[in-house]
Coordinates of C-alpha atoms and ligand atoms in Angstrom, one line a residue:
M16 CA 10.9 42.3 -26.1
T17 CA 8.4 39.8 -24.8
K18 CA 8.0 39.5 -21.1
T19 CA 8.5 36.0 -19.7
K20 CA 5.2 34.9 -18.4
T21 CA 5.1 33.0 -15.1
H22 CA 2.4 31.5 -13.0
F23 CA 2.2 29.7 -9.7
V24 CA 1.6 26.0 -9.5
C25 CA 0.7 23.9 -6.5
Q26 CA 3.3 21.2 -6.2
S27 CA 0.8 18.8 -4.6
C28 CA -2.1 18.8 -7.0
G29 CA -1.1 21.0 -9.9
Y30 CA -3.6 23.8 -9.3
Q31 CA -2.5 27.0 -11.2
A32 CA -2.9 30.5 -10.0
P33 CA -1.6 33.9 -11.3
K34 CA -0.4 34.9 -7.9
W35 CA 1.2 33.2 -5.0
L36 CA -1.2 31.7 -2.5
G37 CA -0.5 30.4 1.0
R38 CA -3.1 27.7 0.9
C39 CA -4.1 25.7 -2.2
P40 CA -7.8 26.0 -3.0
G41 CA -7.5 22.7 -4.9
C42 CA -6.1 20.4 -2.2
Q43 CA -6.1 22.6 0.9
E44 CA -2.3 22.1 1.4
W45 CA -0.3 24.9 2.8
N46 CA 2.8 26.5 1.2
T47 CA 2.8 24.4 -1.9
F48 CA 2.9 27.1 -4.6
V49 CA 6.1 27.5 -6.7
E50 CA 6.6 30.0 -9.5
E51 CA 7.0 28.3 -12.9
R52 CA 7.4 29.7 -16.4
V53 CA 4.2 29.3 -18.5
V54 CA 4.8 26.8 -21.2
E55 CA 2.4 26.3 -24.1
E56 CA 0.4 23.2 -23.6
K57 CA 1.4 20.8 -26.2
I58 CA -1.5 18.9 -27.7
P59 CA -0.5 15.3 -27.8
E60 CA 0.0 13.9 -31.2
R61 CA -3.0 11.9 -32.0
D62 CA -1.4 9.3 -34.2
L63 CA 0.8 8.2 -31.2
L64 CA -2.2 6.2 -30.0
G65 CA -3.3 5.3 -33.4
F66 CA -6.4 7.4 -33.4
E67 CA -7.9 9.0 -36.4
S68 CA -8.1 12.7 -35.8
G69 CA -11.9 13.0 -36.3
M70 CA -13.1 10.3 -34.0
V71 CA -16.8 9.8 -33.8
P72 CA -18.7 8.3 -30.8
T73 CA -19.1 4.5 -31.4
P74 CA -21.7 2.2 -29.8
L75 CA -20.0 0.1 -27.1
S76 CA -21.2 -3.1 -28.6
E77 CA -19.3 -2.4 -31.9
I78 CA -15.9 -1.8 -30.3
V79 CA -13.7 -4.7 -30.8
S80 CA -12.0 -5.5 -27.5
E81 CA -8.3 -6.0 -27.6
E82 CA -7.1 -8.3 -24.8
R83 CA -3.7 -6.9 -23.9
G84 CA -2.9 -9.8 -21.7
R85 CA -1.0 -10.2 -18.5
F86 CA 2.4 -11.5 -17.7
Q87 CA 3.2 -13.2 -14.4
I88 CA 6.5 -12.1 -13.0
G89 CA 6.9 -15.1 -10.8
I90 CA 7.1 -13.3 -7.4
G91 CA 3.8 -14.5 -6.1
E92 CA 3.2 -11.7 -3.6
F93 CA 3.9 -9.0 -6.2
D94 CA 1.7 -10.7 -8.9
R95 CA -1.1 -10.9 -6.4
V96 CA -1.1 -7.2 -5.7
L97 CA -1.0 -6.4 -9.4
G98 CA -4.1 -8.5 -9.8
G99 CA -2.4 -11.5 -11.3
G100 CA 0.6 -10.1 -13.1
I101 CA 1.6 -7.0 -15.1
V102 CA -0.7 -5.8 -17.9
F103 CA 1.1 -4.9 -21.1
G104 CA 1.2 -1.1 -21.7
S105 CA 0.3 -0.2 -18.1
V106 CA 2.1 2.3 -16.0
I107 CA 2.6 1.5 -12.4
L108 CA 3.6 4.0 -9.7
V109 CA 5.5 2.5 -6.8
G110 CA 5.6 4.9 -3.9
G111 CA 6.9 4.8 -0.4
D112 CA 9.2 6.5 2.1
P113 CA 12.8 6.8 1.3
G114 CA 14.8 3.8 2.3
I115 CA 11.7 1.5 2.5
G116 CA 13.0 -0.8 -0.3
K117 CA 11.5 0.5 -3.6
S118 CA 14.7 0.2 -5.6
T119 CA 15.5 -3.2 -4.0
L120 CA 12.1 -4.6 -4.8
L121 CA 12.1 -3.4 -8.4
L122 CA 15.6 -4.6 -9.0
Q123 CA 14.5 -8.0 -7.8
V124 CA 11.4 -7.9 -10.1
M125 CA 13.6 -7.0 -13.1
N126 CA 16.0 -9.7 -12.2
R127 CA 13.2 -12.2 -12.2
L128 CA 12.1 -11.1 -15.7
A129 CA 15.7 -11.1 -16.9
S130 CA 16.1 -14.7 -15.7
K131 CA 13.2 -15.6 -18.0
E132 CA 15.3 -14.1 -20.9
K133 CA 13.2 -11.0 -21.1
R134 CA 15.3 -7.9 -21.9
V135 CA 14.5 -5.3 -19.3
L136 CA 15.8 -1.7 -18.7
Y137 CA 16.5 -0.2 -15.3
I138 CA 16.9 3.6 -15.5
S139 CA 18.5 5.0 -12.4
G140 CA 18.4 8.7 -12.0
E141 CA 19.5 8.6 -8.4
E142 CA 22.4 6.2 -8.3
S143 CA 25.4 5.8 -10.4
L144 CA 26.0 2.5 -12.3
Q145 CA 28.5 1.5 -9.6
Q146 CA 26.0 2.1 -6.8
T147 CA 23.4 0.0 -8.7
K148 CA 26.0 -2.7 -9.3
M149 CA 26.8 -2.8 -5.5
R150 CA 23.1 -3.2 -4.7
A151 CA 22.8 -5.9 -7.4
D152 CA 25.8 -7.8 -6.0
R153 CA 24.2 -7.7 -2.6
L154 CA 21.0 -9.1 -4.0
R155 CA 23.0 -11.6 -6.1
V156 CA 21.5 -10.2 -9.2
S157 CA 23.4 -10.5 -12.5
S158 CA 22.1 -11.0 -15.9
E159 CA 23.0 -10.0 -19.5
H160 CA 19.3 -9.3 -20.1
L161 CA 19.1 -6.7 -17.4
L162 CA 20.3 -3.4 -18.8
V163 CA 21.1 -0.5 -16.5
V164 CA 21.5 3.1 -17.4
S165 CA 22.2 6.1 -15.1
E166 CA 20.3 8.9 -16.9
T167 CA 18.0 11.8 -15.9
S168 CA 17.2 13.4 -19.3
L169 CA 13.7 12.5 -20.4
E170 CA 14.5 12.9 -24.1
K171 CA 17.4 10.5 -23.8
I172 CA 15.3 8.0 -21.8
L173 CA 12.4 8.1 -24.4
Q174 CA 15.0 7.5 -27.1
D175 CA 16.6 4.6 -25.3
I176 CA 13.2 2.9 -24.8
Q177 CA 12.3 3.4 -28.4
T178 CA 15.5 1.9 -29.7
L179 CA 15.9 -0.9 -27.2
R180 CA 12.2 -1.9 -27.1
P181 CA 12.7 -3.6 -23.7
F182 CA 10.1 -5.9 -22.2
T183 CA 9.7 -3.6 -19.1
V184 CA 11.2 -0.4 -17.9
V185 CA 11.8 0.9 -14.4
V186 CA 12.3 4.6 -13.9
D187 CA 14.0 5.2 -10.5
S188 CA 12.8 7.8 -9.6
I189 CA 10.4 9.9 -11.5
Q190 CA 11.4 12.9 -9.4
T191 CA 14.9 12.9 -10.8
I192 CA 13.8 12.9 -14.5
Y193 CA 13.7 16.3 -16.3
S194 CA 12.9 17.5 -19.7
S195 CA 15.1 20.1 -21.2
E196 CA 12.0 21.6 -22.9
L197 CA 10.7 22.8 -19.6
P198 CA 12.4 25.5 -17.6
S199 CA 11.4 24.3 -14.1
M200 CA 13.6 22.3 -11.8
P201 CA 13.7 18.4 -11.8
G202 CA 11.2 17.2 -9.2
S203 CA 8.8 20.1 -9.7
I204 CA 5.3 19.3 -10.5
G205 CA 5.7 20.5 -14.1
Q206 CA 8.6 18.2 -14.7
V207 CA 7.0 15.2 -13.0
R208 CA 3.9 15.7 -15.0
E209 CA 5.7 16.1 -18.3
A210 CA 7.9 13.1 -17.7
S211 CA 5.0 10.9 -16.6
S212 CA 2.7 11.8 -19.4
R213 CA 5.3 11.2 -22.1
L214 CA 6.3 7.9 -20.6
L215 CA 2.6 7.0 -20.4
Y216 CA 2.1 7.7 -24.1
L217 CA 5.2 5.6 -24.9
A218 CA 4.0 2.8 -22.7
K219 CA 0.6 2.6 -24.4
H220 CA 2.0 3.1 -27.8
L221 CA 4.7 0.4 -27.6
S222 CA 2.7 -1.8 -25.2
I223 CA 5.6 -1.8 -22.7
P224 CA 4.8 -1.8 -18.9
I225 CA 6.6 1.0 -17.1
F226 CA 7.3 1.1 -13.4
L227 CA 7.7 4.6 -12.0
I228 CA 9.3 4.9 -8.6
G229 CA 8.3 7.9 -6.5
H230 CA 9.3 9.1 -3.1
V231 CA 5.7 9.3 -1.9
T232 CA 4.4 8.9 1.5
K233 CA 0.8 8.5 2.4
E234 CA 0.5 12.0 3.8
G235 CA 3.6 13.8 2.8
F236 CA 5.4 13.7 -0.5
I237 CA 8.1 15.4 -2.5
A238 CA 6.2 16.3 -5.7
G239 CA 2.9 15.7 -7.2
P240 CA 1.7 12.3 -6.2
K241 CA -1.9 13.3 -6.6
V242 CA -1.3 14.4 -10.1
L243 CA 0.5 11.1 -10.8
E244 CA -2.1 9.0 -9.2
H245 CA -4.7 10.3 -11.7
M246 CA -2.5 9.6 -14.6
V247 CA -1.1 6.1 -14.0
D248 CA -3.0 2.8 -14.2
T249 CA -1.9 1.4 -10.9
V250 CA -0.5 2.8 -7.7
L251 CA 1.3 0.6 -5.3
Y252 CA 2.7 1.7 -1.9
I253 CA 5.4 -0.1 0.1
E254 CA 4.6 0.3 3.8
G255 CA 6.3 -0.6 6.9
E256 CA 8.6 0.8 9.5
T257 CA 12.3 1.0 8.7
T258 CA 12.8 -0.5 12.2
H259 CA 10.7 -3.6 11.4
A260 CA 11.8 -6.1 8.9
F261 CA 8.5 -6.7 7.3
R262 CA 7.1 -4.7 4.4
I263 CA 3.6 -4.6 3.0
L264 CA 2.9 -3.9 -0.7
R265 CA -0.5 -2.4 -1.1
A266 CA -2.4 -1.4 -4.2
V267 CA -4.3 1.9 -3.6
K268 CA -5.4 2.2 -7.2
N269 CA -5.6 -0.5 -9.8
R270 CA -7.4 -0.2 -13.2
F271 CA -6.7 -3.9 -13.8
G272 CA -7.5 -5.6 -10.5
S273 CA -8.8 -5.3 -6.9
T274 CA -7.2 -2.9 -4.5
N275 CA -7.8 -5.1 -1.5
E276 CA -4.9 -7.4 -2.0
I277 CA -1.6 -7.0 -0.1
G278 CA 1.7 -8.6 -0.5
V279 CA 3.9 -9.3 2.5
F280 CA 7.7 -9.3 2.4
E281 CA 10.5 -9.4 4.8
M282 CA 13.7 -7.3 4.4
K283 CA 16.7 -9.5 4.7
D284 CA 20.4 -9.2 4.0
S285 CA 19.8 -10.5 0.5
G286 CA 16.8 -8.3 -0.2
L287 CA 13.1 -8.6 0.1
V288 CA 11.8 -12.1 0.6
E289 CA 8.2 -13.2 0.2
V290 CA 6.4 -14.1 3.4
L291 CA 4.2 -17.0 2.3
S292 CA 2.4 -17.5 5.6
P293 CA 2.0 -14.0 7.1
S294 CA 0.0 -15.4 10.1
E295 CA 2.9 -17.6 11.2
F296 CA 5.2 -14.6 10.7
F297 CA 3.2 -12.2 12.8
L298 CA 2.7 -14.8 15.6
S299 CA 6.2 -16.1 15.6
E300 CA 7.2 -14.1 18.7
R301 CA 4.2 -15.1 20.7
T302 CA 5.4 -17.8 23.1
Q303 CA 3.9 -17.1 26.6
P304 CA 1.2 -14.6 26.0
P305 CA 0.6 -12.2 28.9
S306 CA -2.8 -10.7 29.9
G307 CA -4.0 -8.2 27.3
S308 CA -2.8 -10.3 24.4
V309 CA -5.4 -11.8 22.0
V310 CA -5.2 -13.2 18.5
M311 CA -7.6 -12.1 15.8
P312 CA -8.1 -13.4 12.2
S313 CA -8.3 -10.3 10.0
M314 CA -9.0 -10.2 6.3
E315 CA -6.6 -8.5 4.0
G316 CA -8.4 -8.7 0.6
S317 CA -9.2 -12.3 0.1
R318 CA -6.6 -13.5 2.5
P319 CA -7.0 -14.1 6.2
I320 CA -4.1 -13.1 8.4
L321 CA -3.8 -13.8 12.1
I322 CA -2.6 -10.9 14.1
E323 CA -1.9 -10.3 17.8
L324 CA -3.5 -7.4 19.6
Q325 CA -1.9 -6.2 22.8
A326 CA -3.4 -3.9 25.4
L327 CA -2.0 -2.2 28.4
V328 CA -4.3 -0.6 30.9
V329 CA -2.6 1.5 33.7
P330 CA -3.9 4.0 36.2
S331 CA -3.7 7.5 34.7
S332 CA -1.5 10.0 36.4
F333 CA -3.1 13.0 34.6
G334 CA -6.6 14.3 34.7
V335 CA -7.3 13.3 31.1
P336 CA -6.7 9.6 30.5
R337 CA -4.7 8.7 27.4
R338 CA -5.9 6.4 24.6
T339 CA -3.1 5.5 22.3
A340 CA -3.5 3.0 19.5
Q341 CA -1.1 1.7 17.0
G342 CA -2.4 -0.3 14.1
V343 CA -6.0 0.3 14.9
D344 CA -8.1 3.4 14.7
A345 CA -7.7 5.4 17.9
N346 CA -11.2 6.9 17.6
R347 CA -12.7 3.5 17.2
V348 CA -10.9 2.4 20.4
S349 CA -12.3 5.4 22.3
L350 CA -15.8 4.5 21.1
L351 CA -15.3 0.9 22.2
V352 CA -14.1 1.9 25.6
A353 CA -17.2 4.1 26.0
V354 CA -19.4 1.1 25.0
M355 CA -17.6 -1.0 27.6
E356 CA -18.2 1.6 30.3
K357 CA -21.8 1.9 29.6
R358 CA -22.8 -1.7 28.8
L359 CA -20.4 -3.6 31.1
G360 CA -20.1 -1.1 33.8
V361 CA -16.3 -1.3 33.8
Q362 CA -14.6 1.9 35.1
L363 CA -12.0 2.9 32.6
G364 CA -12.3 6.7 33.1
H365 CA -9.1 6.9 35.2
Q366 CA -7.1 4.5 33.1
D367 CA -4.6 5.1 30.4
I368 CA -5.1 2.6 27.5
F369 CA -2.4 1.6 25.1
L370 CA -3.2 -0.7 22.2
N371 CA -0.8 -2.2 19.7
I372 CA -0.7 -4.7 16.9
A373 CA 2.4 -6.8 17.1
G374 CA 4.8 -6.6 14.2
G375 CA 3.6 -3.2 13.0
M376 CA 0.6 -4.4 11.0
R377 CA -2.5 -2.1 10.5
V378 CA -6.1 -3.3 10.5
E379 CA -9.0 -1.2 9.4
E380 CA -12.0 -3.5 9.5
P381 CA -14.6 -3.5 12.2
A382 CA -14.2 -7.2 12.8
V383 CA -11.4 -6.2 15.1
D384 CA -13.8 -4.6 17.6
L385 CA -14.5 -7.6 19.8
G386 CA -10.8 -8.4 19.9
V387 CA -10.0 -4.9 21.1
M388 CA -12.5 -5.1 23.9
V389 CA -11.4 -8.6 24.9
S390 CA -7.7 -7.5 25.1
I391 CA -8.5 -4.3 27.1
A392 CA -10.7 -6.3 29.5
S393 CA -8.0 -9.0 29.8
N394 CA -5.3 -6.6 30.8
F395 CA -7.5 -4.5 33.0
K396 CA -8.5 -7.6 35.0
D397 CA -5.1 -9.1 34.6
K398 CA -6.6 -12.3 33.3
V399 CA -4.7 -14.2 30.6
I400 CA -6.8 -15.2 27.6
D401 CA -6.7 -18.8 26.5
P402 CA -3.7 -18.9 24.2
E403 CA -5.5 -21.3 21.9
M404 CA -8.4 -18.9 21.3
V405 CA -9.0 -16.4 18.5
V406 CA -11.6 -13.6 18.6
F407 CA -13.4 -11.6 16.0
G408 CA -16.7 -9.7 15.6
E409 CA -18.0 -6.2 15.1
V410 CA -19.5 -4.4 18.2
G411 CA -22.4 -2.0 18.0
L412 CA -23.1 0.9 20.4
G413 CA -25.7 -1.1 22.2
G414 CA -23.0 -3.7 23.0
E415 CA -24.4 -6.2 20.5
V416 CA -21.9 -8.4 18.7
R417 CA -22.6 -8.2 14.9
A418 CA -21.8 -10.6 12.2
V419 CA -18.8 -10.0 9.9
S420 CA -18.0 -11.2 6.4
Q421 CA -16.0 -14.3 5.5
S422 CA -16.2 -16.0 8.9
E423 CA -15.4 -19.5 7.4
V424 CA -12.1 -18.3 5.9
R425 CA -11.1 -16.7 9.2
V426 CA -11.9 -19.8 11.2
K427 CA -10.1 -22.0 8.7
E428 CA -6.9 -20.0 9.0
A429 CA -7.1 -20.3 12.8
T430 CA -7.6 -24.0 12.6
R431 CA -4.7 -24.3 10.2
L432 CA -2.4 -22.7 12.8
G433 CA -3.7 -24.9 15.6
F434 CA -6.1 -22.7 17.5
K435 CA -8.7 -24.7 19.3
K436 CA -11.4 -22.1 20.1
C437 CA -13.0 -19.2 18.4
L438 CA -15.1 -16.5 20.0
L439 CA -17.3 -15.1 17.2
P440 CA -20.7 -13.5 16.5
K441 CA -23.6 -15.9 17.1
Q442 CA -25.0 -15.1 13.7
N443 CA -21.8 -16.2 12.1
Q444 CA -21.7 -19.4 14.1
E445 CA -25.2 -20.3 13.2
K446 CA -24.5 -20.0 9.5
M447 CA -21.4 -22.1 9.6
K448 CA -21.3 -25.8 9.0
G449 CA -19.2 -27.9 11.3
T450 CA -15.6 -27.0 11.6
R451 CA -13.0 -29.6 12.3
G452 CA -10.6 -28.9 15.1
T453 CA -11.8 -25.6 16.3
E454 CA -14.7 -25.1 18.8
L455 CA -17.0 -22.2 17.9
I456 CA -18.3 -20.1 20.7
G457 CA -21.0 -17.7 19.3
V458 CA -22.1 -14.7 21.4
H459 CA -25.0 -12.2 21.0
N460 CA -23.4 -9.4 23.0
I461 CA -20.3 -8.3 24.9
R462 CA -21.7 -9.4 28.2
E463 CA -21.8 -13.0 27.0
A464 CA -18.3 -12.6 25.5
M465 CA -16.9 -11.4 28.8
K466 CA -18.4 -14.5 30.5
V467 CA -16.6 -16.7 28.1
I468 CA -13.2 -15.2 28.8
S469 CA -13.5 -14.9 32.6
Ligands
TYD507 P1 16.2 0.9 -1.0 O1 15.7 -0.1 -2.0 O2 17.4 1.6 -1.4 O3 15.1 2.0 -0.6 P2 14.4 3.0 -1.5 O4 14.7 2.8 -2.9 O5 12.9 2.8 -1.2 O6 14.8 4.4 -1.1 O7 16.4 0.1 0.4 C1 17.3 0.7 1.3 C2 17.2 -0.1 2.6 O8 17.1 -1.4 2.5 C3 18.5 0.2 3.3 O9 18.2 0.7 4.5 C4 19.2 -1.1 3.3 C5 18.2 -2.1 3.2 N1 18.6 -3.3 2.4 C6 18.6 -4.5 3.1 O10 18.3 -4.7 4.3 N2 19.0 -5.6 2.4 C7 19.3 -5.6 1.0 O11 19.6 -6.6 0.4 C8 19.3 -4.3 0.4 C9 19.7 -4.1 -1.0 C10 18.9 -3.2 1.1
MG508 MG1 15.9 4.0 -4.2

């Protein structure tokens, strides 16, 4: 009698070990090992990709390139994030917290394709046909070209795709799909990997783009996002708070485009709606700005977005003052506060500082530095910043204000939305030709900046 062989597999990164381990040596995560039966690695059939078995290395110059082409879905924000549309044969992982709107977004995308008379297939492993129908009714989606199936068997799904030859496929979600050839549970790393790799081969082979939905959060996850991220061509995340209406679609990996672009959507009763002018959207609730509120033009990829920074500075009731930041890096804020204390002589050592970006947006670029300082100073001194002014610039440890990229684009967006003044690095101002409608106030250091606002 043969003994069943098992091994332990990290559910986060796929690391294999003969014994159970508390912490994975591969990805340093705790308590991620699960026992799985050893399955013999199947060597993928070569002819599936059309390769000869004995491939010889070829000079790059002699390889004939095959332009697979892109297809625009027609939802501008979605196409933008993909890098200008979907590439045939690509596999796209769409991740995000449960309830964030993954199924909603992809059902809308499929509907858009179906309305162009493309036959598309939506595989729902989580919801019954009735549930999907209810969602579709809510989204007012109905088309004879949109085929829906409630199925979790990988073999059956592969079969369906091969016989139907749809234009695109959505698998909702990859964690519910299982192959009967593997003994492990649906959702385990072995299953997720098996299902993804076989779908990947099929996508390349038939040149059909496949969207895989995954319950994946940036830090936590259910199964194997790291493994998946390596395999697929594109990884998109839907971000946002379930308490806020807006959602950001972000590419964190894209073999066919830039990863800087974002798409902005708003969750409404009838589904996700594109936000065509995010600046207006984020500033819509700013009517009578109090002290501590300042607007800054931030770059998201190639697009400027105006955001509102808010600061609250209050005397600290504990020995150690609190520094809480939402939407900006808290460590960066602490550093900027230290620069303010040293270079401006303001005493913030006994003050709690809270910073927030209105609307739940997140900004990671250093151009936000000057805005952070201005908003803290404004609230600390209880002095309202001119509501018609925008602020941007990087700040160094010496208190110098450094130039940032794409200043023209930032100023243009501010002008478009009716802002009359712009506080910016002197170097940026000197390089810029005249701007119509917005006065440029260039500063060398934070001292000069503080003079402008007081
Ligand atoms: P869903 O797409 O099911 O999330 P996911 O697939 O990422 O788990 O979205 C669920 C949430 O979206 C739910 O809280 C209700 C909300 N919603 C709307 O606000 N409007 C709509 O038209 C739809 C379909 C959902
Ligand atoms: Mg869903």
